[in-house]
Amino acid sequence: MTFKLRNLFLLLIACTSIVTSQKTGIPIKHTTKTIRVKGGEIIDCVDIYKQPAFNHPALKNHTIQMKSHMYSASEQTKTLPNSVSSSKVPSQTWHKYGRCPNGTIPIRRPSKNYSTNTMRRRNEITNANHSFSVAITEGFSYSGSKANIKVFKPFVESNDDYSSSQVMIRNGPLRSFETIEAGWAVNPRAYNDDKTHLFAYWTVDGMQNTGCFDLNCPGFFQISDDVFLGVDITDYYGSDITIQISLDPYKHNWWLTFNDVEIGYWPGEILSRLKSQGTLVQWGGEVCSPKVGTHPGHTSTAMGSGQTVDFFGGAGTISKMLIEENSHELKHPEYFFTSSDEWDCYDQYLRKYDVPEPVFYYGGPGSRNNPRCP
Ligand SMILES: *[C@@H]1O[C@H](CO)[C@@H](O)[C@H](O)[C@H]1NC(C)=O
Ligand SMILES: *[C@@H]1O[C@H](CO)[C@@H](O)[C@H](O)[C@H]1NC(C)=O
Ligand SMILES: *[C@@H]1O[C@H](CO)[C@@H](O)[C@H](O)[C@H]1NC(C)=O
Ligand SMILES: *[C@@H]1O[C@H](CO)[C@@H](O)[C@H](O)[C@H]1NC(C)=O
């Protein structure tokens, strides 16, 4: 099904890539309780059947799926002997300040700075202002991907920039690809702080007119009352989080799982190319800034840990990179290729010969104390 997202969404900015809908009010409607977390984070408990996704025109009649039809993530992990799932249950600091009542889900209230007047339309070259260092596999039909991503808190130079590390599934050509992705991000404009947050992002037109983080535009259904998109994951600095994105073949919904907890899903109704398969899976880091690609004057926003892969022990690290093809069996991709838009600013290295399974190291400091990237 195709529909005109353009009519629904207002505008988006270059880097925070947020689209707001005219209907998604701030604060969020149907809030039954508000939890204020020390440090300024505000969590609204919203009736699960009235969550923002229902504001999407294609989702008016959507029946919420409370659980995926897939094997539980832990069962899947067992099928792959090498895969050690990160067993650390999300530590939910916010619980100290309250819980959401039954039948409601926690939604992080977006930063006020997300006002439409800070947003600018963007319809030039698709990947301008984005610098990626990634490992990619393609050539098959993908129905899922999983990886462990080490969490860091890279320096982000300004509120116009963000730094993220993610698992991404994509289908479609350059200007109209659809992607769904999730991982961690330091994004001051979106989160109003310089901490690391769990994020999800999707676009259905190659990031031209659509694309947004978390629940900031209608689309993603959140099911978990425990782990929410945008949650502060400061407690994980230096350790791994496990991100899995898997297609439920019966409902065509793409489920997002964080450390074996099902957070929710992107429903098939909002997707067309990605509705039944991905054609490319990508793992790695991204820096978005108006100052990428320019020398001198490159941004000092860091990617990964901010260290280059010369010290790969301390660089951004993604391990246990697995894919699902049409069966829901996780396996190693047959091959990877790697790519860095700006190797002199953000490097990468796929280590595969002296390790039981490939490990991807990536990132760098941008221009900060880095003569290679003035
Ligand atoms: C939702 O259901 C109503 C009433 O059955 C129908 O008129 C409408 O077209 C449906 N909307 C969508 C997006 O399926
Ligand atoms: C919420 O639901 C759970 C499981 O159904 C139940 O055990 C619990 O008592 C309920 N809590 C409240 C406050 O109703
Ligand atoms: C948000 O806006 C306030 C007030 O305009 C400003 O002081 C603050 O620096 C902004 N924060 C971010 C992260 O943009
Ligand atoms: C890149 O950033 C510059 C400066 O903010 C902006 O003018 C331009 O529109 C951006 N390009 C894209 C494609 O977003």
Short mmCIF file of C-alpha atoms and ligand atoms in Angstrom, two decimals:
data_model
loop_
_atom_site.label_atom_id
_atom_site.label_comp_id
_atom_site.label_asym_id
_atom_site.label_seq_id
_atom_site.Cartn_x
_atom_site.Cartn_y
_atom_site.Cartn_z
CA MET A 1 0.00 0.00 0.00
CA THR A 2 1.29 3.46 -0.70
CA PHE A 3 0.12 6.59 0.93
CA LYS A 4 1.20 10.18 1.05
CA LEU A 5 3.36 10.61 4.08
CA ARG A 6 4.27 14.01 2.77
CA ASN A 7 0.87 15.36 3.57
CA LEU A 8 1.03 14.18 7.10
CA PHE A 9 4.49 15.17 8.10
CA LEU A 10 5.71 18.69 8.38
CA LEU A 11 9.41 19.10 7.99
CA LEU A 12 12.65 17.63 9.05
CA ILE A 13 16.02 18.97 9.94
CA ALA A 14 19.29 18.00 8.42
CA CYS A 15 20.70 15.97 11.27
CA THR A 16 18.16 15.27 13.88
CA SER A 17 16.03 14.10 10.98
CA ILE A 18 12.87 14.43 12.89
CA VAL A 19 9.54 14.64 11.27
CA THR A 20 6.67 15.69 13.43
CA SER A 21 3.12 15.01 12.61
CA GLN A 22 0.51 17.66 12.92
CA LYS A 23 -1.39 15.33 15.14
CA THR A 24 1.27 14.18 17.55
CA GLY A 25 0.88 16.73 20.26
CA ILE A 26 3.49 17.46 22.88
CA PRO A 27 2.87 16.51 25.64
CA ILE A 28 1.51 13.29 24.33
CA LYS A 29 -2.22 12.80 24.52
CA HIS A 30 -3.87 10.06 26.55
CA THR A 31 -1.30 10.30 29.32
CA THR A 32 -2.50 8.70 32.52
CA LYS A 33 0.58 9.40 34.60
CA THR A 34 3.74 11.43 34.24
CA ILE A 35 7.04 10.36 35.75
CA ARG A 36 9.78 12.91 36.22
CA VAL A 37 13.23 11.40 36.38
CA LYS A 38 16.07 13.20 38.12
CA GLY A 39 18.09 14.92 35.42
CA GLY A 40 15.08 16.27 33.60
CA GLU A 41 13.76 13.28 31.65
CA ILE A 42 9.96 13.20 31.52
CA ILE A 43 8.12 9.95 30.89
CA ASP A 44 4.45 9.93 30.00
CA CYS A 45 2.49 6.73 30.61
CA VAL A 46 0.17 6.47 27.64
CA ASP A 47 -2.72 4.08 27.03
CA ILE A 48 -1.25 1.36 24.80
CA TYR A 49 -4.32 1.48 22.54
CA LYS A 50 -4.04 5.23 22.08
CA GLN A 51 -0.32 5.49 21.37
CA PRO A 52 0.99 7.90 18.73
CA ALA A 53 1.31 5.24 15.99
CA PHE A 54 -2.47 5.31 15.63
CA ASN A 55 -2.20 8.83 14.26
CA HIS A 56 -0.69 7.43 11.10
CA PRO A 57 -3.39 7.31 8.41
CA ALA A 58 -2.50 3.76 7.42
CA LEU A 59 -2.71 2.54 11.01
CA LYS A 60 -6.11 3.77 12.08
CA ASN A 61 -7.54 0.25 12.13
CA HIS A 62 -4.37 -1.56 13.13
CA THR A 63 -4.76 -4.37 15.62
CA ILE A 64 -1.89 -4.26 18.06
CA GLN A 65 0.22 -7.37 18.23
CA MET A 66 1.31 -7.94 21.82
CA LYS A 67 3.99 -10.53 21.10
CA SER A 68 5.85 -11.63 18.01
CA HIS A 69 5.25 -15.03 16.48
CA MET A 70 8.92 -15.75 16.55
CA TYR A 71 10.75 -18.05 18.84
CA SER A 72 11.81 -16.19 21.90
CA ALA A 73 15.12 -14.48 21.40
CA SER A 74 16.78 -16.71 23.97
CA GLU A 75 15.70 -19.86 22.13
CA GLN A 76 17.12 -18.46 18.92
CA THR A 77 20.38 -17.77 20.61
CA LYS A 78 20.64 -21.37 21.70
CA THR A 79 20.61 -22.55 18.13
CA LEU A 80 23.87 -20.79 17.52
CA PRO A 81 26.58 -22.19 19.74
CA ASN A 82 28.96 -19.27 19.44
CA SER A 83 26.45 -16.64 20.20
CA VAL A 84 26.52 -15.47 23.78
CA SER A 85 23.61 -13.24 24.38
CA SER A 86 24.13 -10.31 26.60
CA SER A 87 22.19 -11.41 29.62
CA LYS A 88 22.26 -8.13 31.45
CA VAL A 89 18.66 -7.14 31.84
CA PRO A 90 18.10 -3.51 30.99
CA SER A 91 18.67 -1.63 34.17
CA GLN A 92 15.78 0.70 34.33
CA THR A 93 16.86 3.54 36.51
CA TRP A 94 13.61 5.30 35.85
CA HIS A 95 11.72 2.67 37.88
CA LYS A 96 13.06 4.38 40.97
CA TYR A 97 10.81 7.29 40.13
CA GLY A 98 7.68 5.30 39.33
CA ARG A 99 6.20 2.65 37.05
CA CYS A 100 3.60 2.92 34.36
CA PRO A 101 0.19 1.47 35.27
CA ASN A 102 -1.00 -1.73 33.58
CA GLY A 103 -2.26 -1.08 30.08
CA THR A 104 0.03 1.89 29.51
CA ILE A 105 3.45 2.27 27.94
CA PRO A 106 6.22 4.69 28.88
CA ILE A 107 6.98 7.32 26.25
CA ARG A 108 9.88 9.69 26.66
CA ARG A 109 8.63 13.19 26.12
CA PRO A 110 10.55 14.75 23.22
CA SER A 111 12.78 17.70 23.90
CA LYS A 112 11.02 21.05 23.52
CA ASN A 113 13.78 22.05 21.15
CA TYR A 114 12.09 19.87 18.60
CA SER A 115 10.02 22.76 17.50
CA THR A 116 9.17 22.97 13.86
CA ASN A 117 10.91 26.28 13.42
CA THR A 118 14.29 24.65 14.04
CA MET A 119 13.48 22.28 11.21
CA ARG A 120 14.49 22.71 7.67
CA ARG A 121 13.37 20.94 4.60
CA ARG A 122 15.91 18.74 3.02
CA ASN A 123 15.68 17.35 -0.45
CA GLU A 124 19.18 17.44 -1.85
CA ILE A 125 21.67 14.62 -2.01
CA THR A 126 20.52 11.79 0.14
CA ASN A 127 23.54 11.25 2.28
CA ALA A 128 24.88 14.78 2.54
CA ASN A 129 25.87 15.61 6.09
CA HIS A 130 26.06 11.93 7.01
CA SER A 131 29.36 10.14 7.42
CA PHE A 132 29.20 6.36 7.78
CA SER A 133 31.75 3.69 8.68
CA VAL A 134 30.03 0.38 8.24
CA ALA A 135 30.13 -3.32 7.50
CA ILE A 136 27.55 -4.38 4.93
CA THR A 137 26.16 -7.61 3.60
CA GLU A 138 23.81 -7.81 0.65
CA GLY A 139 22.68 -10.02 -2.17
CA PHE A 140 20.12 -12.13 -0.37
CA SER A 141 16.70 -11.58 1.01
CA TYR A 142 16.95 -10.68 4.69
CA SER A 143 14.29 -11.05 7.32
CA GLY A 144 16.34 -10.08 10.31
CA SER A 145 19.62 -9.10 11.86
CA LYS A 146 21.20 -9.15 15.26
CA ALA A 147 24.40 -7.82 16.78
CA ASN A 148 26.12 -6.81 19.97
CA ILE A 149 27.10 -3.15 20.04
CA LYS A 150 29.44 -1.76 22.64
CA VAL A 151 28.07 1.40 24.21
CA PHE A 152 30.09 4.60 24.35
CA LYS A 153 29.47 8.26 24.88
CA PRO A 154 31.19 9.98 21.97
CA PHE A 155 31.81 13.69 22.03
CA VAL A 156 29.20 15.62 20.04
CA GLU A 157 30.30 19.09 19.08
CA SER A 158 27.02 20.91 18.72
CA ASN A 159 23.30 20.47 18.91
CA ASP A 160 23.19 20.25 15.13
CA ASP A 161 25.18 17.00 15.22
CA TYR A 162 24.57 13.48 16.37
CA SER A 163 26.60 10.31 16.63
CA SER A 164 25.01 6.87 16.48
CA SER A 165 25.87 3.19 16.19
CA GLN A 166 23.29 0.81 14.84
CA VAL A 167 21.96 -2.23 13.07
CA MET A 168 20.17 -1.23 9.87
CA ILE A 169 18.04 -3.15 7.38
CA ARG A 170 17.33 -1.58 4.05
CA ASN A 171 15.55 -2.15 0.76
CA GLY A 172 15.38 0.08 -2.30
CA PRO A 173 17.47 2.41 -4.44
CA LEU A 174 19.38 5.46 -3.29
CA ARG A 175 16.67 8.07 -3.42
CA SER A 176 13.77 6.04 -2.26
CA PHE A 177 15.15 3.37 0.01
CA GLU A 178 13.35 2.28 3.12
CA THR A 179 15.33 1.59 6.27
CA ILE A 180 14.59 0.57 9.77
CA GLU A 181 17.39 0.79 12.26
CA ALA A 182 18.13 0.76 15.96
CA GLY A 183 21.06 1.13 18.29
CA TRP A 184 22.41 3.89 20.48
CA ALA A 185 22.77 7.60 19.82
CA VAL A 186 24.09 10.76 21.41
CA ASN A 187 21.76 13.35 19.97
CA PRO A 188 21.54 16.53 22.04
CA ARG A 189 18.73 18.06 20.09
CA ALA A 190 16.56 15.00 20.25
CA TYR A 191 17.28 14.08 23.86
CA ASN A 192 18.28 17.42 25.35
CA ASP A 193 21.44 16.00 26.90
CA ASP A 194 24.79 14.55 25.89
CA LYS A 195 24.11 11.05 27.18
CA THR A 196 23.68 7.85 25.22
CA HIS A 197 20.14 6.73 24.45
CA LEU A 198 18.57 3.69 22.84
CA PHE A 199 17.03 4.81 19.56
CA ALA A 200 15.03 3.54 16.62
CA TYR A 201 14.78 5.31 13.27
CA TRP A 202 12.96 4.70 10.02
CA THR A 203 12.55 6.35 6.67
CA VAL A 204 10.52 5.31 3.64
CA ASP A 205 11.98 7.65 1.02
CA GLY A 206 15.75 7.62 1.35
CA MET A 207 15.68 10.23 4.14
CA GLN A 208 14.30 12.84 1.78
CA ASN A 209 11.00 13.81 3.30
CA THR A 210 10.44 11.15 5.90
CA GLY A 211 12.54 9.87 8.71
CA CYS A 212 12.28 10.08 12.42
CA PHE A 213 13.63 8.91 15.70
CA ASP A 214 11.70 6.90 18.25
CA LEU A 215 8.02 7.75 18.56
CA ASN A 216 8.43 11.31 17.35
CA CYS A 217 6.35 10.60 14.34
CA PRO A 218 3.62 7.99 14.20
CA GLY A 219 4.70 4.57 12.96
CA PHE A 220 6.40 2.44 15.58
CA PHE A 221 4.24 0.51 18.04
CA GLN A 222 5.76 0.22 21.46
CA ILE A 223 4.66 -2.81 23.42
CA SER A 224 7.11 -3.04 26.29
CA ASP A 225 6.13 -1.26 29.48
CA ASP A 226 9.69 -1.60 30.66
CA VAL A 227 12.17 -0.59 27.98
CA PHE A 228 11.17 2.39 25.91
CA LEU A 229 12.70 4.08 22.89
CA GLY A 230 14.95 6.91 23.94
CA VAL A 231 15.77 5.34 27.29
CA ASP A 232 19.01 6.56 28.80
CA ILE A 233 21.51 3.67 28.63
CA THR A 234 24.32 5.35 30.53
CA ASP A 235 24.63 2.24 32.71
CA TYR A 236 25.96 0.29 29.74
CA TYR A 237 29.00 2.42 29.00
CA GLY A 238 31.82 0.09 28.03
CA SER A 239 29.60 -3.00 27.74
CA ASP A 240 27.46 -4.52 25.02
CA ILE A 241 23.81 -4.18 24.20
CA THR A 242 22.14 -6.71 21.91
CA ILE A 243 19.92 -5.34 19.17
CA GLN A 244 17.77 -7.60 17.02
CA ILE A 245 15.36 -6.61 14.26
CA SER A 246 13.27 -9.49 12.87
CA LEU A 247 10.36 -9.77 10.52
CA ASP A 248 7.33 -11.58 11.79
CA PRO A 249 6.37 -13.45 8.62
CA TYR A 250 2.72 -13.81 9.55
CA LYS A 251 1.97 -10.19 10.31
CA HIS A 252 4.71 -8.44 8.30
CA ASN A 253 5.73 -6.52 11.37
CA TRP A 254 9.42 -5.91 12.06
CA TRP A 255 10.10 -6.51 15.76
CA LEU A 256 12.80 -4.69 17.66
CA THR A 257 14.39 -6.57 20.53
CA PHE A 258 16.80 -5.03 23.02
CA ASN A 259 18.74 -7.48 25.22
CA ASP A 260 16.07 -10.10 24.56
CA VAL A 261 13.19 -7.80 25.53
CA GLU A 262 10.70 -7.16 22.73
CA ILE A 263 10.24 -3.40 22.66
CA GLY A 264 7.73 -3.19 19.84
CA TYR A 265 7.55 -3.17 16.06
CA TRP A 266 7.40 -1.27 12.82
CA PRO A 267 4.10 -2.39 11.27
CA GLY A 268 3.96 -3.69 7.72
CA GLU A 269 1.33 -1.09 6.78
CA ILE A 270 3.85 1.77 6.86
CA LEU A 271 6.33 -0.06 4.64
CA SER A 272 6.21 -1.12 1.04
CA ARG A 273 9.62 -2.34 -0.15
CA LEU A 274 10.55 -3.54 3.29
CA LYS A 275 7.22 -5.16 3.89
CA SER A 276 8.42 -8.63 3.10
CA GLN A 277 12.21 -8.45 2.96
CA GLY A 278 15.37 -6.40 3.28
CA THR A 279 18.03 -6.48 0.58
CA LEU A 280 20.91 -5.07 2.59
CA VAL A 281 22.02 -5.25 6.20
CA GLN A 282 24.45 -2.76 7.65
CA TRP A 283 26.21 -2.49 11.01
CA GLY A 284 28.29 0.46 12.10
CA GLY A 285 28.61 4.06 13.07
CA GLU A 286 27.28 7.31 11.73
CA VAL A 287 28.00 10.96 12.38
CA CYS A 288 25.55 13.50 11.13
CA SER A 289 26.70 17.09 10.96
CA PRO A 290 26.58 20.00 8.53
CA LYS A 291 30.37 19.96 8.97
CA VAL A 292 31.18 16.52 7.58
CA GLY A 293 32.96 16.42 4.24
CA THR A 294 34.56 19.86 4.66
CA HIS A 295 38.26 20.54 5.30
CA PRO A 296 39.37 22.53 7.14
CA GLY A 297 36.50 22.91 9.50
CA HIS A 298 35.40 19.30 9.80
CA THR A 299 33.24 18.54 12.81
CA SER A 300 34.93 17.25 15.97
CA THR A 301 31.93 15.06 16.71
CA ALA A 302 33.29 11.58 17.37
CA MET A 303 32.08 8.23 16.08
CA GLY A 304 32.03 5.02 18.14
CA SER A 305 34.25 5.52 21.18
CA GLY A 306 36.07 8.42 19.54
CA GLN A 307 39.21 6.31 19.15
CA THR A 308 40.54 5.21 15.82
CA VAL A 309 40.80 1.53 14.99
CA ASP A 310 44.60 1.69 15.41
CA PHE A 311 43.79 0.95 19.03
CA PHE A 312 41.02 -1.46 18.21
CA GLY A 313 40.74 -2.62 21.78
CA GLY A 314 39.26 0.76 22.57
CA ALA A 315 37.47 1.57 19.34
CA GLY A 316 33.77 1.25 18.61
CA THR A 317 33.01 -2.48 18.44
CA ILE A 318 30.21 -4.54 16.91
CA SER A 319 30.33 -8.29 17.33
CA LYS A 320 28.05 -11.32 16.78
CA MET A 321 26.82 -9.87 13.51
CA LEU A 322 24.13 -12.26 12.39
CA ILE A 323 21.41 -12.29 9.78
CA GLU A 324 18.19 -14.15 9.14
CA GLU A 325 17.25 -15.09 5.65
CA ASN A 326 13.75 -16.31 5.16
CA SER A 327 13.81 -18.84 7.93
CA HIS A 328 14.11 -17.46 11.39
CA GLU A 329 17.46 -19.00 11.91
CA LEU A 330 20.28 -16.68 12.79
CA LYS A 331 23.45 -17.20 10.83
CA HIS A 332 26.69 -15.56 9.86
CA PRO A 333 26.59 -13.62 6.60
CA GLU A 334 28.48 -15.28 3.76
CA TYR A 335 30.56 -12.19 3.24
CA PHE A 336 30.91 -8.63 4.35
CA PHE A 337 32.26 -5.57 2.70
CA THR A 338 33.22 -2.47 4.58
CA SER A 339 32.95 1.18 3.74
CA SER A 340 33.98 4.50 5.26
CA ASP A 341 32.79 7.76 3.80
CA GLU A 342 35.71 9.57 5.45
CA TRP A 343 38.38 7.06 6.44
CA ASP A 344 40.71 9.86 7.59
CA CYS A 345 38.12 11.03 10.13
CA TYR A 346 36.27 7.80 10.98
CA ASP A 347 38.00 4.58 10.16
CA GLN A 348 36.97 0.93 10.22
CA TYR A 349 38.53 -2.48 10.39
CA LEU A 350 36.84 -5.85 10.03
CA ARG A 351 38.85 -8.34 12.03
CA LYS A 352 38.24 -11.83 10.74
CA TYR A 353 41.36 -13.98 10.62
CA ASP A 354 42.45 -14.45 14.21
CA VAL A 355 39.04 -14.51 15.82
CA PRO A 356 36.29 -17.16 15.95
CA GLU A 357 33.87 -14.83 14.21
CA PRO A 358 34.21 -11.41 12.59
CA VAL A 359 34.36 -8.33 14.77
CA PHE A 360 33.87 -4.87 13.34
CA TYR A 361 35.84 -1.95 14.76
CA TYR A 362 34.95 1.54 13.67
CA GLY A 363 35.01 5.20 14.53
CA GLY A 364 37.33 8.03 15.31
CA PRO A 365 37.59 11.52 16.72
CA GLY A 366 36.58 13.55 13.68
CA SER A 367 38.77 16.65 13.65
CA ARG A 368 39.53 16.67 17.37
CA ASN A 369 43.33 16.47 17.83
CA ASN A 370 43.42 14.69 14.50
CA PRO A 371 45.75 16.17 11.87
CA ARG A 372 44.48 13.65 9.29
CA CYS A 373 41.03 15.27 9.46
CA PRO A 374 41.49 19.02 9.84
C1 LIG B 1 -10.58 1.73 8.68
O1 LIG B 1 -11.89 1.24 8.81
C2 LIG B 1 -12.86 2.11 8.29
C3 LIG B 1 -14.25 1.53 8.62
O2 LIG B 1 -14.30 0.17 8.34
C4 LIG B 1 -12.65 2.27 6.80
O3 LIG B 1 -13.61 3.17 6.25
C5 LIG B 1 -11.27 2.83 6.56
O4 LIG B 1 -10.99 2.90 5.18
C6 LIG B 1 -10.21 1.96 7.22
N1 LIG B 1 -8.93 2.63 7.12
C7 LIG B 1 -7.82 2.01 6.75
C8 LIG B 1 -6.59 2.83 6.68
O5 LIG B 1 -7.78 0.81 6.51
C1 LIG B 2 -0.75 -5.74 36.29
O1 LIG B 2 -0.84 -6.96 35.58
C2 LIG B 2 -0.11 -8.00 36.17
C3 LIG B 2 -0.16 -9.21 35.25
O2 LIG B 2 -1.39 -9.32 34.63
C4 LIG B 2 -0.69 -8.32 37.54
O3 LIG B 2 0.04 -9.35 38.15
C5 LIG B 2 -0.61 -7.05 38.38
O4 LIG B 2 -1.24 -7.29 39.64
C6 LIG B 2 -1.31 -5.91 37.70
N1 LIG B 2 -1.06 -4.70 38.46
C7 LIG B 2 -2.02 -3.84 38.72
C8 LIG B 2 -1.59 -2.65 39.50
O5 LIG B 2 -3.17 -4.00 38.38
C1 LIG B 3 17.16 23.90 24.11
O1 LIG B 3 16.60 25.18 24.16
C2 LIG B 3 17.01 25.94 25.29
C3 LIG B 3 16.24 27.23 25.30
O2 LIG B 3 16.15 27.78 24.03
C4 LIG B 3 18.52 26.14 25.22
O3 LIG B 3 18.96 26.87 26.35
C5 LIG B 3 19.19 24.78 25.21
O4 LIG B 3 20.58 24.94 25.06
C6 LIG B 3 18.66 23.94 24.07
N1 LIG B 3 19.21 22.63 24.20
C7 LIG B 3 19.52 21.89 23.15
C8 LIG B 3 20.08 20.56 23.46
O5 LIG B 3 19.34 22.26 22.00
C1 LIG B 4 23.64 19.88 5.20
O1 LIG B 4 23.83 20.90 6.17
C2 LIG B 4 23.80 22.21 5.61
C3 LIG B 4 24.17 23.18 6.71
O2 LIG B 4 23.34 23.05 7.81
C4 LIG B 4 22.40 22.48 5.07
O3 LIG B 4 22.35 23.77 4.49
C5 LIG B 4 22.08 21.44 4.03
O4 LIG B 4 20.73 21.60 3.65
C6 LIG B 4 22.27 20.05 4.59
N1 LIG B 4 22.10 19.12 3.52
C7 LIG B 4 21.22 18.16 3.60
C8 LIG B 4 21.08 17.31 2.41
O5 LIG B 4 20.57 17.96 4.59
#
